[in-house]
Coordinates of C-alpha atoms in Angstrom, one line a residue:
Chain A
M1 CA -9.9 -5.2 -7.1
T2 CA -9.9 -8.8 -9.0
R3 CA -7.1 -11.1 -8.1
D4 CA -5.7 -10.7 -11.7
E5 CA -6.0 -7.0 -11.1
E6 CA -4.1 -7.1 -7.7
K7 CA -1.1 -9.6 -9.0
L8 CA -0.9 -7.0 -12.1
L9 CA -0.4 -4.3 -9.3
I10 CA 1.9 -5.9 -7.7
E11 CA 4.5 -6.7 -10.9
R12 CA 4.1 -3.1 -11.6
I13 CA 5.2 -1.9 -7.7
L14 CA 7.7 -4.6 -8.0
A15 CA 9.1 -2.9 -11.0
G16 CA 9.5 0.2 -9.3
E17 CA 6.2 2.1 -9.5
T18 CA 5.9 2.7 -5.7
D19 CA 3.0 4.8 -5.5
L20 CA 0.9 1.9 -7.0
Y21 CA 1.2 0.6 -3.2
E22 CA -0.9 3.2 -1.6
P23 CA -4.2 2.1 -3.5
L24 CA -3.2 -1.6 -2.6
V25 CA -2.9 -0.7 1.0
K26 CA -6.2 1.4 0.5
A27 CA -7.9 -1.6 -0.5
H28 CA -6.9 -3.8 2.4
E29 CA -6.8 -1.4 5.6
L30 CA -9.9 -1.6 6.5
G31 CA -9.6 -5.2 7.1
V32 CA -6.2 -5.1 8.6
Y33 CA -7.2 -2.7 10.9
N34 CA -10.2 -4.4 12.3
L35 CA -8.5 -7.6 12.3
A36 CA -5.5 -6.1 14.5
L37 CA -8.1 -3.8 16.6
R38 CA -10.1 -7.0 17.4
M39 CA -6.8 -9.2 18.3
L40 CA -5.3 -5.9 19.8
K41 CA -8.1 -4.4 21.9
N42 CA -7.1 -1.0 21.6
E43 CA -7.0 1.6 18.8
Q44 CA -3.4 2.6 19.4
D45 CA -1.5 -1.0 19.1
A46 CA -4.1 -1.8 16.1
L47 CA -2.6 1.0 14.2
D48 CA 1.0 0.1 15.0
A49 CA 0.6 -3.3 13.8
S50 CA -1.4 -2.7 10.7
Q51 CA 1.5 -0.2 9.6
E52 CA 3.9 -2.8 10.8
A53 CA 1.6 -5.4 8.8
F54 CA 1.5 -3.2 5.3
L55 CA 5.6 -2.2 5.8
R56 CA 5.9 -6.2 6.5
A57 CA 4.2 -6.9 3.6
W58 CA 6.1 -4.3 1.5
R59 CA 9.6 -5.9 2.2
S60 CA 8.4 -9.2 1.3
L61 CA 6.2 -8.6 -1.6
G62 CA 8.5 -9.9 -3.9
S63 CA 7.9 -13.5 -2.2
F64 CA 4.3 -12.9 -2.8
R65 CA 3.1 -15.3 -5.3
G66 CA -0.4 -14.9 -6.0
D67 CA -0.7 -19.0 -4.8
S68 CA -3.0 -17.2 -2.3
K69 CA -5.0 -14.2 -2.3
F70 CA -3.3 -11.0 -1.3
S71 CA -5.5 -10.6 1.3
V72 CA -5.1 -13.9 2.7
W73 CA -1.2 -13.3 2.7
L74 CA -1.7 -9.8 4.4
Y75 CA -4.0 -11.4 7.1
R76 CA -1.5 -14.2 7.6
L77 CA 1.1 -11.3 8.7
T78 CA -1.1 -9.2 10.5
S79 CA -2.0 -12.1 12.7
N80 CA 1.6 -12.7 13.0
V81 CA 2.0 -9.1 14.3
C82 CA -0.7 -9.2 16.3
L83 CA 0.4 -12.5 18.1
D84 CA 4.0 -11.1 18.5
M85 CA 2.7 -8.1 20.0
L86 CA 0.0 -10.4 22.5
R87 CA 3.0 -12.4 23.5
R88 CA 5.5 -9.6 24.0
S89 CA 2.6 -7.9 26.3
G90 CA 1.3 -10.7 27.7
R91 CA 4.9 -11.0 29.3
L92 CA 4.8 -7.4 30.5
R93 CA 1.0 -7.0 31.4
A94 CA -0.2 -10.4 32.6
D95 CA -4.1 -9.2 31.9
S96 CA -3.7 -8.8 28.4
L97 CA -4.1 -12.6 27.8
T98 CA -6.0 -13.7 30.8
D99 CA -8.7 -11.1 31.6
E100 CA -11.2 -13.3 30.7
E101 CA -12.8 -14.0 33.8
G102 CA -12.3 -10.3 35.1
A103 CA -14.1 -9.1 32.3
E104 CA -16.9 -11.0 32.2
A105 CA -17.4 -9.9 36.2
E106 CA -18.1 -6.5 34.4
L107 CA -20.8 -6.9 32.3
P108 CA -23.9 -5.7 33.7
D109 CA -27.3 -7.3 33.5
R110 CA -29.0 -5.3 30.7
R111 CA -32.3 -7.3 30.3
G112 CA -34.5 -4.9 31.9
D113 CA -33.8 -1.9 29.7
P114 CA -37.1 -0.9 27.6
Q115 CA -35.6 1.1 24.3
Q116 CA -34.9 -1.5 21.9
A117 CA -32.4 0.8 19.9
L118 CA -30.6 1.1 23.1
E119 CA -30.7 -2.2 23.8
R120 CA -29.0 -3.1 20.2
K121 CA -26.3 -0.7 21.0
E122 CA -25.6 -2.5 24.1
L123 CA -25.8 -6.1 22.2
A124 CA -22.9 -4.6 19.8
A125 CA -20.9 -3.3 22.6
A126 CA -21.5 -6.1 24.5
V127 CA -20.5 -8.4 21.6
R128 CA -17.3 -6.3 20.9
E129 CA -16.4 -6.8 24.9
G130 CA -17.0 -10.3 24.7
L131 CA -15.1 -10.9 21.5
E132 CA -12.4 -9.3 22.9
S133 CA -12.8 -11.5 26.0
L134 CA -12.1 -14.5 23.9
P135 CA -8.5 -16.4 24.1
P136 CA -6.4 -14.8 21.0
A137 CA -6.5 -17.9 19.2
F138 CA -10.3 -18.1 19.2
R139 CA -10.6 -14.3 18.5
Q140 CA -8.6 -14.8 15.7
A141 CA -10.4 -17.4 14.1
L142 CA -13.6 -15.5 14.7
V143 CA -12.6 -12.0 13.6
L144 CA -11.1 -13.6 10.5
R145 CA -14.6 -15.3 9.6
D146 CA -17.0 -12.7 10.9
I147 CA -15.1 -9.4 10.4
N148 CA -13.0 -9.6 8.0
G149 CA -14.9 -12.6 5.9
L150 CA -12.7 -15.2 5.1
S151 CA -13.6 -18.5 4.4
Y152 CA -12.8 -21.8 6.3
D153 CA -10.0 -22.6 4.2
E154 CA -8.6 -19.0 3.9
I155 CA -8.5 -19.0 7.6
A156 CA -7.1 -22.3 7.7
Q157 CA -4.3 -20.8 5.2
V158 CA -3.7 -17.6 7.6
T159 CA -3.7 -19.8 10.4
G160 CA -2.0 -23.1 9.6
L161 CA -4.8 -24.9 10.9
E162 CA -6.4 -27.8 9.1
T163 CA -10.1 -26.6 8.1
G164 CA -11.5 -29.1 10.5
T165 CA -9.7 -27.5 13.4
V166 CA -10.8 -23.8 12.0
K167 CA -14.3 -25.0 11.8
S168 CA -14.3 -25.8 15.2
R169 CA -12.6 -22.9 16.3
I170 CA -15.4 -20.9 15.2
F171 CA -18.2 -23.0 16.6
R172 CA -16.1 -22.6 20.4
A173 CA -15.6 -19.2 19.7
R174 CA -19.5 -18.8 19.2
R175 CA -20.2 -20.7 21.9
R176 CA -17.8 -19.2 24.4
L177 CA -19.3 -15.5 23.2
A178 CA -22.8 -17.0 23.4
D179 CA -22.4 -18.6 26.6
R180 CA -21.0 -15.2 28.0
L181 CA -23.8 -12.5 26.4
R182 CA -26.5 -15.1 27.7
S183 CA -24.9 -15.0 31.1
G184 CA -25.1 -11.2 31.0
G185 CA -28.5 -10.8 29.9
N186 CA -27.4 -9.2 26.6
F187 CA -29.1 -11.2 24.1
F188 CA -33.0 -10.1 23.3
D189 CA -35.4 -12.7 24.0
D190 CA -38.3 -11.3 22.0
G191 CA -40.0 -14.8 21.1
A192 CA -39.2 -14.6 17.4
S193 CA -39.1 -17.8 15.7
Y194 CA -36.2 -19.7 14.8
T195 CA -37.6 -21.3 12.0
A196 CA -35.5 -22.1 9.0
T197 CA -33.8 -18.9 7.2
G198 CA -32.5 -21.1 4.4
K199 CA -28.9 -20.5 3.3
G200 CA -28.9 -17.0 2.3
G201 CA -25.0 -16.6 1.8
G202 CA -25.0 -18.0 5.8
R203 CA -26.0 -15.0 6.9
H204 CA -29.1 -14.7 9.6
E205 CA -31.2 -11.7 8.7
K206 CA -33.0 -11.4 12.0
L207 CA -32.0 -8.1 13.6
Chain B
M1 CA -28.1 -33.4 25.2
K2 CA -25.1 -35.1 24.2
N3 CA -25.6 -34.5 20.7
C4 CA -26.3 -31.0 20.8
E5 CA -22.2 -30.2 20.9
Y6 CA -22.9 -31.6 17.3
W7 CA -25.7 -29.8 16.2
Q8 CA -24.4 -26.4 17.3
Q9 CA -21.3 -27.2 15.5
Q10 CA -24.0 -27.6 12.3
L11 CA -25.1 -24.5 13.6
S12 CA -21.9 -23.0 13.3
R13 CA -21.5 -24.0 9.9
F14 CA -24.7 -23.1 8.9
L15 CA -24.2 -19.4 9.5
D16 CA -20.6 -19.8 7.7
G17 CA -22.8 -21.3 4.4
D18 CA -21.2 -24.7 5.1
L19 CA -23.5 -27.0 5.1
T20 CA -25.0 -29.0 2.4
S21 CA -29.2 -28.8 1.6
E22 CA -29.4 -32.5 3.3
E23 CA -27.3 -31.5 6.5
E24 CA -29.7 -28.1 6.8
D25 CA -32.9 -30.3 6.8
A26 CA -31.5 -32.4 9.8
L27 CA -30.4 -29.4 11.3
W28 CA -34.0 -27.7 11.4
A29 CA -35.5 -31.3 12.1
H30 CA -33.2 -31.5 15.5
I31 CA -33.6 -27.7 16.0
A32 CA -37.8 -28.1 16.2
D33 CA -37.1 -30.8 18.7
C34 CA -34.3 -29.2 20.9
P35 CA -35.1 -26.2 23.2
D36 CA -31.1 -25.8 24.1
C37 CA -30.2 -25.9 20.1
A38 CA -33.4 -23.7 19.2
Q39 CA -31.5 -21.0 21.9
A40 CA -28.1 -22.0 20.7
F41 CA -29.3 -20.8 17.0
E42 CA -31.4 -17.5 18.4
D43 CA -27.9 -16.6 19.9
F44 CA -25.8 -17.4 18.0
S45 CA -27.6 -15.7 15.2
Q46 CA -28.0 -12.6 17.1
Q47 CA -24.0 -12.1 18.0
T48 CA -23.0 -13.3 14.5
S49 CA -25.2 -10.7 13.0
V50 CA -23.8 -7.9 15.1
L51 CA -20.5 -9.1 14.7
R52 CA -20.7 -9.1 11.3
A53 CA -21.8 -5.2 11.8
Q54 CA -18.7 -4.3 13.8
V55 CA -16.0 -2.6 10.9
V56 CA -14.6 0.4 12.1
R57 CA -12.4 2.7 9.9
P58 CA -9.3 3.3 11.2
P59 CA -8.9 7.0 12.7
V60 CA -6.1 8.1 10.6
D61 CA -5.4 7.8 6.9
L62 CA -3.4 3.9 7.3
S63 CA -2.1 4.4 3.3
R64 CA -0.7 8.0 3.9
L65 CA 1.0 6.8 6.7
V66 CA 2.1 3.5 5.5
M67 CA 3.5 5.3 2.1
A68 CA 5.0 8.2 4.2
R69 CA 7.1 5.4 6.3
I70 CA 8.1 3.5 3.0
K71 CA 9.3 6.6 1.1
N72 CA 11.2 8.1 4.0
G73 CA 13.0 4.9 4.0
Q74 CA 13.1 3.6 0.8
T75 CA 11.8 3.4 -3.1
D76 CA 12.3 -0.4 -3.9
P77 CA 10.3 -3.1 -2.3
A78 CA 13.1 -5.4 -3.1
S79 CA 15.7 -4.1 -0.7
P80 CA 13.8 -4.5 2.6
R81 CA 16.4 -3.0 4.8
A82 CA 16.2 0.3 3.3
E83 CA 12.7 0.7 5.1
K84 CA 14.5 1.5 8.3
P85 CA 12.7 0.8 12.0
V86 CA 12.0 3.6 13.6
S87 CA 15.2 4.4 15.3
H88 CA 15.0 4.7 18.9
R89 CA 18.2 6.3 21.0
L90 CA 19.4 4.0 23.2
R91 CA 18.7 5.1 26.3
P92 CA 22.3 5.6 28.3
W93 CA 23.3 2.6 30.1
R94 CA 24.2 2.8 33.6
K95 CA 28.1 2.3 33.0
L96 CA 30.6 0.5 31.5
A97 CA 31.6 -2.7 33.3
V98 CA 32.3 -5.8 30.8
A99 CA 34.1 -3.8 28.5
A100 CA 37.4 -5.6 28.8
C101 CA 35.9 -8.7 27.8
F102 CA 35.2 -7.4 24.2
V103 CA 38.8 -5.7 23.7
A104 CA 40.7 -6.6 20.6
L105 CA 39.7 -10.3 19.8
V106 CA 41.4 -11.3 16.9
A107 CA 38.9 -12.0 13.7
A108 CA 41.1 -14.0 11.2
A109 CA 39.2 -16.8 10.8
A110 CA 36.0 -15.4 13.0
V111 CA 33.8 -15.3 9.9
T112 CA 34.2 -18.7 8.7
G113 CA 33.8 -19.8 12.3
L114 CA 30.7 -17.9 12.9
F115 CA 29.1 -19.7 9.9
S116 CA 30.7 -23.0 10.3
R117 CA 27.7 -24.0 12.9
G118 CA 25.3 -22.1 10.8
V119 CA 23.5 -18.8 11.6
P120 CA 21.6 -18.7 14.7
M121 CA 18.3 -17.7 13.8
S122 CA 17.1 -18.1 17.1
G123 CA 17.5 -18.5 20.5
N124 CA 14.2 -19.4 21.2
G125 CA 13.0 -22.5 21.6
E126 CA 9.7 -22.5 20.3
S127 CA 10.7 -20.5 17.3
A128 CA 13.7 -22.8 16.8
A129 CA 11.2 -25.5 16.3
Y130 CA 9.6 -23.6 13.6
L131 CA 12.9 -22.7 11.8
P132 CA 14.3 -26.2 10.6
S133 CA 17.6 -27.1 9.5
A134 CA 17.0 -27.0 5.8
Q135 CA 16.4 -23.3 6.2
S136 CA 19.5 -22.4 8.1
D137 CA 21.6 -24.8 5.3
T138 CA 20.3 -22.0 2.6
V139 CA 21.0 -19.5 5.2
Y140 CA 24.7 -20.7 5.5
A141 CA 25.2 -21.1 1.2
A142 CA 23.6 -17.4 0.9
V143 CA 26.2 -16.2 3.4
S144 CA 29.1 -18.1 2.3
G145 CA 29.4 -17.2 -1.0
R146 CA 28.1 -19.6 -3.4
S147 CA 26.5 -16.9 -5.4
A148 CA 24.9 -18.8 -8.2
D149 CA 24.0 -21.8 -6.1
T150 CA 22.3 -19.5 -3.6
A151 CA 20.4 -17.7 -5.9
E152 CA 18.6 -21.2 -6.6
A153 CA 18.3 -21.8 -3.6
A154 CA 16.7 -18.7 -2.2
S155 CA 14.5 -18.8 -4.6
A156 CA 13.5 -21.9 -3.8
Q157 CA 13.0 -20.3 -0.2
E158 CA 10.9 -17.9 -1.8
D159 CA 8.6 -20.4 -3.9
T160 CA 8.1 -22.5 -0.6
A161 CA 7.3 -19.2 1.4
S162 CA 4.2 -18.8 -0.7
D163 CA 3.5 -22.4 -0.7
M164 CA 3.4 -22.3 2.8
L165 CA 0.7 -20.5 2.3
E166 CA -1.4 -23.6 0.8
A167 CA -2.9 -26.1 3.2
A168 CA -1.4 -29.1 1.8
A169 CA 2.4 -28.5 1.6
P170 CA 4.1 -31.2 -0.8
A171 CA 6.2 -33.8 0.7
E172 CA 9.2 -32.8 0.2
E173 CA 8.5 -29.9 1.8
A174 CA 7.3 -31.1 4.9
A175 CA 10.5 -30.3 6.8
L176 CA 9.7 -26.6 5.9
S177 CA 6.1 -26.6 6.4
L178 CA 6.0 -24.4 9.6
P179 CA 2.6 -24.4 10.9
A180 CA 2.5 -28.3 10.6
P181 CA 4.9 -29.5 13.3
E182 CA 2.5 -30.3 16.7
P183 CA -1.0 -30.1 15.0
D184 CA -2.2 -33.0 16.4
A185 CA -1.5 -32.8 20.0
P186 CA -2.3 -29.5 20.7
E187 CA -5.2 -29.6 18.5
A188 CA -6.5 -32.5 19.3
A189 CA -6.3 -31.2 22.8
E190 CA -7.8 -28.0 22.3
D191 CA -10.6 -29.7 20.5
T192 CA -11.8 -31.8 23.1
A193 CA -10.9 -29.8 26.3
A194 CA -10.8 -26.3 24.7
D195 CA -13.1 -25.0 26.9
E196 CA -11.5 -25.8 30.0
A197 CA -8.0 -24.8 28.8
A198 CA -6.6 -21.6 30.3
P199 CA -6.6 -18.6 28.4
E200 CA -2.9 -18.4 28.6
N201 CA -2.4 -21.9 27.6
D202 CA -4.7 -20.9 24.4
A203 CA -2.7 -18.1 23.6
V204 CA 0.7 -20.0 23.8
T205 CA -0.9 -22.9 22.0
E206 CA -1.8 -20.3 19.4
S207 CA 1.3 -18.8 19.0
A208 CA 3.1 -22.3 18.4
T209 CA 1.0 -23.1 15.7
M210 CA 1.1 -20.2 14.1
P211 CA 3.7 -20.0 11.2
I212 CA 5.2 -17.1 12.9
A213 CA 7.9 -16.0 10.6
A214 CA 7.5 -18.0 8.2
D215 CA 6.9 -15.4 5.5
E216 CA 9.1 -12.7 6.6
A217 CA 12.2 -15.1 7.2
I218 CA 12.6 -15.6 3.8
P219 CA 12.8 -12.5 1.4
A220 CA 13.4 -13.0 -2.2
A221 CA 16.6 -13.8 -3.9
G222 CA 19.2 -11.2 -3.5
E223 CA 17.4 -9.3 -0.5
T224 CA 19.6 -8.4 2.5
G225 CA 19.0 -7.4 5.8
L226 CA 16.7 -7.9 8.7
T227 CA 13.7 -9.2 8.4
G228 CA 10.7 -9.1 11.3
S229 CA 10.4 -6.9 13.5
A230 CA 12.1 -5.3 16.5
D231 CA 8.7 -5.6 18.1
S232 CA 8.8 -9.6 17.6
G233 CA 11.3 -10.5 20.3
I234 CA 12.7 -12.9 17.6
M235 CA 14.4 -12.1 14.5
T236 CA 15.8 -13.9 11.6
V237 CA 18.0 -13.0 9.1
M238 CA 18.8 -13.7 5.6
E239 CA 22.0 -12.3 3.8
P240 CA 22.7 -12.6 0.1
P241 CA 26.6 -13.7 -0.5
A242 CA 29.0 -11.1 0.9
S243 CA 30.1 -9.7 -2.5
T244 CA 26.5 -8.4 -2.9
Q245 CA 27.2 -5.8 0.2
E246 CA 26.5 -2.4 -1.0
D247 CA 30.1 -1.0 -0.7
G248 CA 33.7 -2.1 0.7
A249 CA 33.5 0.9 3.5
P250 CA 33.6 -0.9 7.1
A251 CA 30.4 -1.3 8.5
C252 CA 30.6 0.0 11.9
Q253 CA 32.6 1.2 14.6
V254 CA 32.1 -0.3 18.0
L255 CA 32.5 2.0 20.9
D256 CA 33.0 0.7 24.5
G257 CA 30.8 0.9 27.1
A258 CA 32.3 4.7 28.0
G259 CA 31.8 5.7 24.4
Q260 CA 35.3 5.3 23.4
P261 CA 36.5 3.3 20.4
L262 CA 36.8 -0.5 20.4
G263 CA 37.4 -1.8 17.3
R264 CA 35.5 -2.1 13.8
I265 CA 33.4 -4.4 12.5
E266 CA 33.8 -4.9 8.7
D267 CA 31.4 -7.7 8.2
A268 CA 28.0 -6.2 8.4
A269 CA 26.4 -9.3 7.0
A270 CA 28.0 -11.5 10.2
L271 CA 27.0 -8.9 12.3
R272 CA 23.5 -8.7 11.2
A273 CA 23.3 -12.4 11.6
L274 CA 23.7 -12.8 14.8
L275 CA 21.5 -10.0 15.4
T276 CA 18.7 -12.9 16.2
G277 CA 17.8 -14.4 19.6
E278 CA 15.0 -14.6 22.1
G279 CA 12.9 -11.6 23.7
W280 CA 14.9 -10.3 26.9
D281 CA 12.8 -8.2 29.2
G282 CA 15.3 -8.0 32.1
G283 CA 16.2 -4.5 32.0
E284 CA 18.9 -3.0 30.8
P285 CA 22.5 -4.5 32.1
E286 CA 25.5 -2.1 31.4
P287 CA 26.7 -2.4 27.7
A288 CA 30.0 -3.6 27.3
C289 CA 29.8 -1.9 23.5
T290 CA 27.5 0.1 21.4
L291 CA 27.3 0.6 17.5
E292 CA 25.3 2.2 15.2
L293 CA 24.3 -0.6 12.1
D294 CA 21.7 0.6 9.3
G295 CA 21.2 3.5 11.1
D296 CA 20.2 1.9 14.5
D297 CA 21.9 2.0 17.3
Y298 CA 22.8 -1.5 19.7
A299 CA 24.3 -2.0 22.4
F300 CA 25.9 -5.3 23.5
A301 CA 26.3 -7.1 27.1
E302 CA 27.0 -10.4 28.8
T303 CA 24.1 -12.1 30.6
E304 CA 24.8 -13.9 33.6
D305 CA 25.5 -17.4 31.8
G306 CA 27.6 -15.9 29.6
G307 CA 25.6 -15.3 26.7
L308 CA 25.1 -12.4 24.5
L309 CA 22.6 -9.5 25.1
W310 CA 21.9 -7.2 22.6
R311 CA 19.0 -4.1 22.7
C312 CA 18.1 -1.9 20.2
G313 CA 15.3 0.7 20.1
G314 CA 14.4 -0.4 24.0
D315 CA 14.0 -3.9 23.2
G316 CA 16.4 -6.5 24.2
W317 CA 17.6 -10.1 22.8
T318 CA 19.4 -12.7 24.3
L319 CA 21.6 -15.6 22.6
S320 CA 23.9 -18.0 23.9
P321 CA 27.5 -17.8 24.8
A322 CA 28.7 -19.1 21.3
A323 CA 26.8 -15.9 19.8
M324 CA 29.2 -13.8 22.1
A325 CA 31.9 -15.6 21.1
D326 CA 31.1 -15.1 17.7
L327 CA 30.2 -11.2 18.0
Q328 CA 33.9 -10.7 20.1
A329 CA 35.4 -12.5 16.6
L330 CA 33.6 -10.1 14.6
I331 CA 35.3 -7.0 16.2
L332 CA 38.8 -5.9 14.6
P333 CA 41.1 -4.2 16.7
A334 CA 40.8 -0.2 16.4

């Protein structure tokens, strides 16, 4: 859906075609759910937060002016819902924000596993765990970038941070994640070369 | 070694396609000579590649759930209140106690009294910092019945809500650029010492810098009702002019802690405006009174310091003693 199509759709929804909100939700449910899932770390909370975000978006759809992408606006709502939930649960369950060290200690050394396919699966799981162990501020930035695919500028819009801070935060999140994975023995050390791969949309395709 | 921080940040930017070709060349030149950064390149690349593949389908049909909840409550996206939060039955609070303090306070001039000091946007210090006074003024204008001005004011607020999404807010809106207040102090601190910061502090910093409630706080002109979630711990309220309240019927009956009629509240808008505050985790004290508003059960009690505690759907919020007085003033004798 292009930005113009989206805008048109929203105009029609606001004009009373309620049912048209469904395709709009469908178009963004994956991004919203994954952001919530990585922020909140569990499926049920992520579902609750996703619904709440879409309902908040519905309630304030009239205030969406199309100055930013709808997805960016929606991710900001989602982020706010998630941070609210984290803050609340932080008061109730101290572990939700401070589990970094604890979770780190549980990572087994998987370096010796001979099957690469299995290793990949394990790497994926370790990356997930590592991501979830990051403080929410870092997690949010990294998820918005690498899972939701937002640009630095868009993340700045979502978070209200300066773009420079966004870059820095994403880097720090990656640094932390890498340190954790390396100390857990999760990375492949297959001697692959690290020569320049060119920009390639910023995605490195080694794996 | 010292420079590796810089090069690894460049590496991170490279993964996001943010480097110019000159910057890229310089990066490769460095990596060729620096085993640490070469290692970082491998690590960042692996984890980023894995991360980008980690998209999970929701286990249920989210859009259907959302649509069902919307249709259950309403058909018009411009009237947020119609989409009701899930109504929890209020758990029975132990017994009546403070009920007497609510009895029959006169309502005359109460509404004026309430709004003359502005709507209590929040009792939470943190969020208060991001709900600037200009916004309260608009709320005040909106509830004080100056309908023509109000529409404009609310519309201006609405524009601002959208504009807040833009990184650079125009100068005249600086006061409303919610994310801005403390960008330098906490962010600078974070960027120089982020790795040392305790996770909890990170979270607090992030919460403080997020534009929480910026979007929800400012519905379109003519909207009514509560915005923000009962889950948020912070509720913000915008009200249209009183004349647009849907009907003149009494908003709600107020019962005392024992369930006996205590009075009634006519001014639903003023009541809704009261329902803000700071999240409360201190249990369930005895209610002084209860009422139903917009299909939800609310219970009110007095906090130790004479403030107002209100609860709905299993969650609680607290407000200052002034809010307690406001609530009392709203209750008309039965």
